[in-house]
Short mmCIF file of C-alpha atoms and ligand atoms in Angstrom, two decimals:
data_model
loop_
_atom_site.label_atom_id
_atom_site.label_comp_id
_atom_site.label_asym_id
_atom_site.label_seq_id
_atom_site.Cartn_x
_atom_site.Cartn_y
_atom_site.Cartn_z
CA UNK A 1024 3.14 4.96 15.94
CA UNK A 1025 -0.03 5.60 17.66
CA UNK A 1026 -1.05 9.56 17.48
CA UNK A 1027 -2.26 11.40 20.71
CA UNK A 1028 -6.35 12.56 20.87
CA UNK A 1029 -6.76 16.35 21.36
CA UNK A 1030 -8.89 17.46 24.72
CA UNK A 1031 -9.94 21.20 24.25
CA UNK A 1032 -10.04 22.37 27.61
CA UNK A 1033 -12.88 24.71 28.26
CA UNK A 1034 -11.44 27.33 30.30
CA UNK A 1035 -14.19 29.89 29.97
CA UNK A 1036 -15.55 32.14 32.49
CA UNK A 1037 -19.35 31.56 31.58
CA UNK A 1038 -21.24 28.15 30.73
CA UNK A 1039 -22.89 29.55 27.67
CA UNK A 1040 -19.25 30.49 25.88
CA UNK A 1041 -18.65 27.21 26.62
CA UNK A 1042 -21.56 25.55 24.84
CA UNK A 1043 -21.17 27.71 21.55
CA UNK A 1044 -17.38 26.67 21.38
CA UNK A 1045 -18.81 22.74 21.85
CA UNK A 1046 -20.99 23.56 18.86
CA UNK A 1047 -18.17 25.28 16.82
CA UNK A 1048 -15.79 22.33 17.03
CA UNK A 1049 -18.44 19.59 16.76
CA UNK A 1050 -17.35 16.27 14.76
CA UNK A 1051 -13.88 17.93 15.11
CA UNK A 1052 -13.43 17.65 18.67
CA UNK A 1053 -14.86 14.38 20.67
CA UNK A 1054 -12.89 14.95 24.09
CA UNK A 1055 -13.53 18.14 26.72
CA UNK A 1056 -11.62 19.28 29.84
CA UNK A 1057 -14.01 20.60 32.39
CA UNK A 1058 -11.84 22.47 35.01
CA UNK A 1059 -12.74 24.22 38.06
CA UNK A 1060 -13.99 27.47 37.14
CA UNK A 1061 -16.59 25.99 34.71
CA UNK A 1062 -17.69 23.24 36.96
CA UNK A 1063 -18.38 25.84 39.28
CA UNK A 1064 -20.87 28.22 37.24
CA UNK A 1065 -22.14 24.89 35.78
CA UNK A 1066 -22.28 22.07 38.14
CA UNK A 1067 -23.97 18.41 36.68
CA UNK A 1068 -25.20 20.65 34.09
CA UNK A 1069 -22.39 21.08 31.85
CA UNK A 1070 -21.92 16.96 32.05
CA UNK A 1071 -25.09 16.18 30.95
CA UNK A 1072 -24.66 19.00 28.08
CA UNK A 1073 -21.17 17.17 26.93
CA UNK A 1074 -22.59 13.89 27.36
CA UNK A 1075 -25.93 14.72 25.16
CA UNK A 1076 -23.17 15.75 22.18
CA UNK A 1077 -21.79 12.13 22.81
CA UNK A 1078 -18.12 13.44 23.26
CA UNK A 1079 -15.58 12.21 26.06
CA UNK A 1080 -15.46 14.20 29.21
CA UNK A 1081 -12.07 15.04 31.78
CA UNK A 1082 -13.02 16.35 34.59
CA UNK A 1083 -10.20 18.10 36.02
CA UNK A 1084 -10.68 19.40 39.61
CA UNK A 1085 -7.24 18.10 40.90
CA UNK A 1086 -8.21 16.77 44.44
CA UNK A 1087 -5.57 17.34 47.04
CA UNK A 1088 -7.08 16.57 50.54
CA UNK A 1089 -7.03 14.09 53.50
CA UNK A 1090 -8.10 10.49 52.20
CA UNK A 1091 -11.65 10.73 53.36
CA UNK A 1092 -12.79 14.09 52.03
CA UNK A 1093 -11.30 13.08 48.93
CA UNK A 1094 -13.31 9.60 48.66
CA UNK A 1095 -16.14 11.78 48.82
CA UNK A 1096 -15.35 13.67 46.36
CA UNK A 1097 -14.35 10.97 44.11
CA UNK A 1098 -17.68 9.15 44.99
CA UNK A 1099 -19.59 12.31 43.63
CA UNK A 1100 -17.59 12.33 40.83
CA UNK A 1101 -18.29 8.58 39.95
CA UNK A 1102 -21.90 9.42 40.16
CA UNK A 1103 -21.15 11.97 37.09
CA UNK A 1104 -20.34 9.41 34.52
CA UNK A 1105 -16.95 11.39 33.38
CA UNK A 1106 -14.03 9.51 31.46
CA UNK A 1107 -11.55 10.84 33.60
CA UNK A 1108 -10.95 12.97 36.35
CA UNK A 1109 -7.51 14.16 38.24
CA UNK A 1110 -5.57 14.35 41.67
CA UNK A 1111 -2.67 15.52 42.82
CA UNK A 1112 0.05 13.01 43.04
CA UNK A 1113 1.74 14.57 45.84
CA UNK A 1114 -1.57 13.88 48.12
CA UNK A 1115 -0.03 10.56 48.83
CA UNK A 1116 -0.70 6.61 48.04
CA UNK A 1117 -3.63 6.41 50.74
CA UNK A 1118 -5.12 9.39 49.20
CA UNK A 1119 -4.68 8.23 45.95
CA UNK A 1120 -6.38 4.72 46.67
CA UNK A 1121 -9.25 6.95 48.39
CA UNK A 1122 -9.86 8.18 45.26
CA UNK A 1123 -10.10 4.91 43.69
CA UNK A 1124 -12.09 3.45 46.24
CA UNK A 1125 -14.89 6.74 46.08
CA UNK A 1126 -14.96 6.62 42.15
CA UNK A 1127 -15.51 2.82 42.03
CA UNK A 1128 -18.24 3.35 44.56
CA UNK A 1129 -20.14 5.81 42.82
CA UNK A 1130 -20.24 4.74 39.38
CA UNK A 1131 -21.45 1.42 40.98
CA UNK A 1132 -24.41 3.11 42.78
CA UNK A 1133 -25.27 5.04 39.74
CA UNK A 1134 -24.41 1.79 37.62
CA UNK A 1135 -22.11 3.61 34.89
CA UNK A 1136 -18.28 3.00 33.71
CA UNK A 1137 -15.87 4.12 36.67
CA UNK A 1138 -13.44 6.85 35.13
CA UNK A 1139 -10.00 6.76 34.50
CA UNK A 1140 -7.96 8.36 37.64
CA UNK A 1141 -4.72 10.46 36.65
CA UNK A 1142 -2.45 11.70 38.94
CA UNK A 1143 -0.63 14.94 38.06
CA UNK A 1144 2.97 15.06 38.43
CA UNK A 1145 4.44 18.44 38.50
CA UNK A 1146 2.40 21.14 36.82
CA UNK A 1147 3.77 21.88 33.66
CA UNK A 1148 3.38 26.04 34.61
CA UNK A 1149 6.37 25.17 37.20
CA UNK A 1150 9.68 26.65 36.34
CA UNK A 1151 13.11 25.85 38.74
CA UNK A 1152 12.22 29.02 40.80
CA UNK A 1153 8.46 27.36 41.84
CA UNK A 1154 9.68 23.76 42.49
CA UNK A 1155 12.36 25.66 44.43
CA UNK A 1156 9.69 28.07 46.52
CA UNK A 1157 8.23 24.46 47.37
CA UNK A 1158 10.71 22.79 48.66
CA UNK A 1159 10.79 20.07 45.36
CA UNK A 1160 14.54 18.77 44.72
CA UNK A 1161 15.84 18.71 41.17
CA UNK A 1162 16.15 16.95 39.08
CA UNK A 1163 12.46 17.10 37.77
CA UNK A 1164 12.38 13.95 35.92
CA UNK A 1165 13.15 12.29 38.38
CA UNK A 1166 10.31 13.50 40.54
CA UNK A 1167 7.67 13.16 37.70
CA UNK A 1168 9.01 9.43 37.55
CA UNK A 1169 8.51 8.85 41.64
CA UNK A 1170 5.52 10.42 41.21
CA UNK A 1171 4.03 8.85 38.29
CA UNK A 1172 5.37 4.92 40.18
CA UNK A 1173 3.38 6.50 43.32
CA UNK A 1174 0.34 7.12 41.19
CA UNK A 1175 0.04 3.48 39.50
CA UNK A 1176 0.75 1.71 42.44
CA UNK A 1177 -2.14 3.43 44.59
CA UNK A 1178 -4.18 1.85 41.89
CA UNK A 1179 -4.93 4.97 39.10
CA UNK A 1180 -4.51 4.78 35.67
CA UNK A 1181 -2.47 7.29 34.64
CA UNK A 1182 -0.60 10.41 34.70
CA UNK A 1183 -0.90 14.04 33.80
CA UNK A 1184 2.85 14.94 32.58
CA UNK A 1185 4.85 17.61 30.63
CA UNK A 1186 5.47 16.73 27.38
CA UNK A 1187 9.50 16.80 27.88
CA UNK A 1188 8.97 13.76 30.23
CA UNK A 1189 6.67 11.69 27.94
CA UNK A 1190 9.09 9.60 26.83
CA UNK A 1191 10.75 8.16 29.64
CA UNK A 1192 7.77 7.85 31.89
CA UNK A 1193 6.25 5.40 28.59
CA UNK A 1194 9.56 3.58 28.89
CA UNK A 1195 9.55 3.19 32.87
CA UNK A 1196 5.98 2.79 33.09
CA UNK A 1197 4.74 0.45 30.38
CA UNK A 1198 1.87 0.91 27.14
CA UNK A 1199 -0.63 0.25 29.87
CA UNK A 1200 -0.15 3.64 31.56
CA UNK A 1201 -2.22 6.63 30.39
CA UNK A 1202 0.02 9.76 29.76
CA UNK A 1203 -1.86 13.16 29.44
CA UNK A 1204 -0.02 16.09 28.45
CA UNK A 1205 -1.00 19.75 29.31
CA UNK A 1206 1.36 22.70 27.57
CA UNK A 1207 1.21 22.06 23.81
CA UNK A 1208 1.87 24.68 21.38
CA UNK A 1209 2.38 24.84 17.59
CA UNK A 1210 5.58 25.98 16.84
CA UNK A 1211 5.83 29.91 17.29
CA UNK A 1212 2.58 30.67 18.78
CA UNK A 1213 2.32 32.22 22.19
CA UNK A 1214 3.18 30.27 25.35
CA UNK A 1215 0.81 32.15 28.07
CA UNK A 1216 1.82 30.91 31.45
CA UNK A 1217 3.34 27.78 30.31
CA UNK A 1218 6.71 26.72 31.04
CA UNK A 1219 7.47 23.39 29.54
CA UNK A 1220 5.86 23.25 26.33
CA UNK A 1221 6.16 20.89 23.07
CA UNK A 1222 4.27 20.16 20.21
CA UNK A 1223 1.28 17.82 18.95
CA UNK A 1224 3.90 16.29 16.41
CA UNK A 1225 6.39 15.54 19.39
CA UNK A 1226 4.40 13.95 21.84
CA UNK A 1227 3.41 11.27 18.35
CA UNK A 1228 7.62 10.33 18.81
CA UNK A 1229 7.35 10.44 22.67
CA UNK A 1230 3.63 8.27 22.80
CA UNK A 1231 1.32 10.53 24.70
CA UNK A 1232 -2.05 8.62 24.97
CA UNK A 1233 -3.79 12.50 25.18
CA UNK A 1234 -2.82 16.21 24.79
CA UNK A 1235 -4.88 19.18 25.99
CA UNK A 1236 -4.65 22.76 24.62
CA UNK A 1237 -7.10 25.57 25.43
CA UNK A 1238 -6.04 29.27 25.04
CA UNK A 1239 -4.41 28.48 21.33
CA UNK A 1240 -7.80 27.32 20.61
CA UNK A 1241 -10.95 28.72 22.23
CA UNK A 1242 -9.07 31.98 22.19
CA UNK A 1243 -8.40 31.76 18.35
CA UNK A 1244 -10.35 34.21 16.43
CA UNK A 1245 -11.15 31.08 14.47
CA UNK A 1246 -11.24 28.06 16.57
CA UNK A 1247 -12.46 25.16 14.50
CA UNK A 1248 -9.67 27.01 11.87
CA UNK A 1249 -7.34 26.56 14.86
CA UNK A 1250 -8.28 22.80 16.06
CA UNK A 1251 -8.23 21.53 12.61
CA UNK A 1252 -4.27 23.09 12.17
CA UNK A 1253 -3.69 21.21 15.31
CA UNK A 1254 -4.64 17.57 14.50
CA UNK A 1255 -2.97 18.21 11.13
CA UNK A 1256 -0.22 18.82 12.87
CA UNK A 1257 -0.17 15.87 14.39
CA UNK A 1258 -0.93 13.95 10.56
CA UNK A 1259 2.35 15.61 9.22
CA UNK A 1260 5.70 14.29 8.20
O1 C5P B 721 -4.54 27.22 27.67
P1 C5P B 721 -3.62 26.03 27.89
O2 C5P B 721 -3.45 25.18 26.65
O3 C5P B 721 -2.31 26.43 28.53
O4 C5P B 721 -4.43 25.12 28.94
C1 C5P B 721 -3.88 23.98 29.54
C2 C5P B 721 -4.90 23.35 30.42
O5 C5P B 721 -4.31 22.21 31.04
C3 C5P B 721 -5.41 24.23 31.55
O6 C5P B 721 -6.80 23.94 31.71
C4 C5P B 721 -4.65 23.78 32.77
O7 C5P B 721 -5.42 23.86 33.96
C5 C5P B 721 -4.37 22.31 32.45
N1 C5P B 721 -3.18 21.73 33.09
C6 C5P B 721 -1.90 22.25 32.95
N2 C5P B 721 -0.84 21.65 33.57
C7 C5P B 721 -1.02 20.55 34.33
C8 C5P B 721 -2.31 20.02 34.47
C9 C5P B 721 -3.37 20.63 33.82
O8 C5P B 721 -1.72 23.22 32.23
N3 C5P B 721 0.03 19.95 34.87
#
């Protein structure tokens, strides 16, 4: 059985918190989540820093917006030189392929790899109540799974999934789809905001291709302590 790579996301509120945690966790950690708060103190900046320490880098802005904005956005994004970067799945197929289309473009024009596109499925914060207050029908797999079909088709790689659905989407879907799974805890640590959560040493049974944690880690008093109990986690019996 293949085990899933850890992606710290760095969900900190200044650049430079950031960097020291990078530094902690080096030769530890090889793959980073930049999401929206950090891109936004940062910009470019933080890319170039996480591509100078030779790790992998997931963007994670989650574009939701009419085809054409988003191919702009996408083409900025290919420009980065990321490994991966997200939309929402519930933008649509023709957004979707916009994405595709504006990533392809601009890692051609700045002549690097094009990243990996993942759609995300239902956020994994969402309890029956929210998918309710949105007007999403039940039962959640089976969204995820439309969702997911939607994403592939429209030409992206993978998904971004809770860890509960990991194992049917790999059946339905195939080895060649990338699965990405947000939520993970170690058994009887804190939960925070999540709602669906599993652990590192499930998603090994279920065949996550990635996992990414942040508060259990860059909040740990000791967070190359923490990341290390993590991937051991995912080494045990
Ligand atoms: O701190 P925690 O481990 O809960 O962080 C999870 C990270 O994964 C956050 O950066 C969050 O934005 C992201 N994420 C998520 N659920 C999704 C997609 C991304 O929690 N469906």
């Amino acid at each position: 059985m293949k085990k899933p790579q850890l992606i710290v996301a760095l969900d900190f509120d200044s650049g430079m918190k950031a960097r020291e945690l990078c530094q902690k966790l080096r030769g530890v950690v090889s793959y980073y989540k930049v999401g929206p708060a950090l891109y936004l103190q940062e910009g470019p900046d933080i890319i170039k820093f996480l591509r100078g320490l030779g790790v992998k880098i997931f963007l994670d802005l989650k574009l939701f917006d009419i085809p054409s904005t988003v191919l702009r956005t996408a083409f900025e994004i290919g420009r980065l030189e990321v490994d991966m970067f997200t939309v929402h799945a519930m933008g649509g197929g023709e957004m979707i392929r916009a994405a595709v289309e504006g990533a392809l473009e601009g890692s051609r024009h700045a002549k690097t790899t094009p990243p990996a596109i993942l759609g995300v499925t239902l956020l994994t914060s969402w309890n029956e109540k929210v998918l309710e207050e949105v007007g999403i029908s039940l039962p959640v797999e089976e969204r995820v799974l439309q969702l997911a079909q939607l994403t592939l088709n429209a030409g992206a790689e993978g998904v971004i999934a809770a860890g509960e659905n990991v194992a049917v989407l790999r059946k339905e879907l195939g080895d060649q789809c990338l699965i990405v799974v947000p939520g993970v805890r170690l058994r009887g640590s804190q939960k925070d905001d999540q709602q669906r959560i599993v652990t590192p040493k499930d998603l090994v049974r279920s065949g996550a291709d990635y996992f990414v944690m942040g508060r259990p880690i860059i909040a740990a008093a000791e967070p190359l302590k923490a990341a290390r109990e993590v991937i051991e986690n995912l080494a045990s019996d």
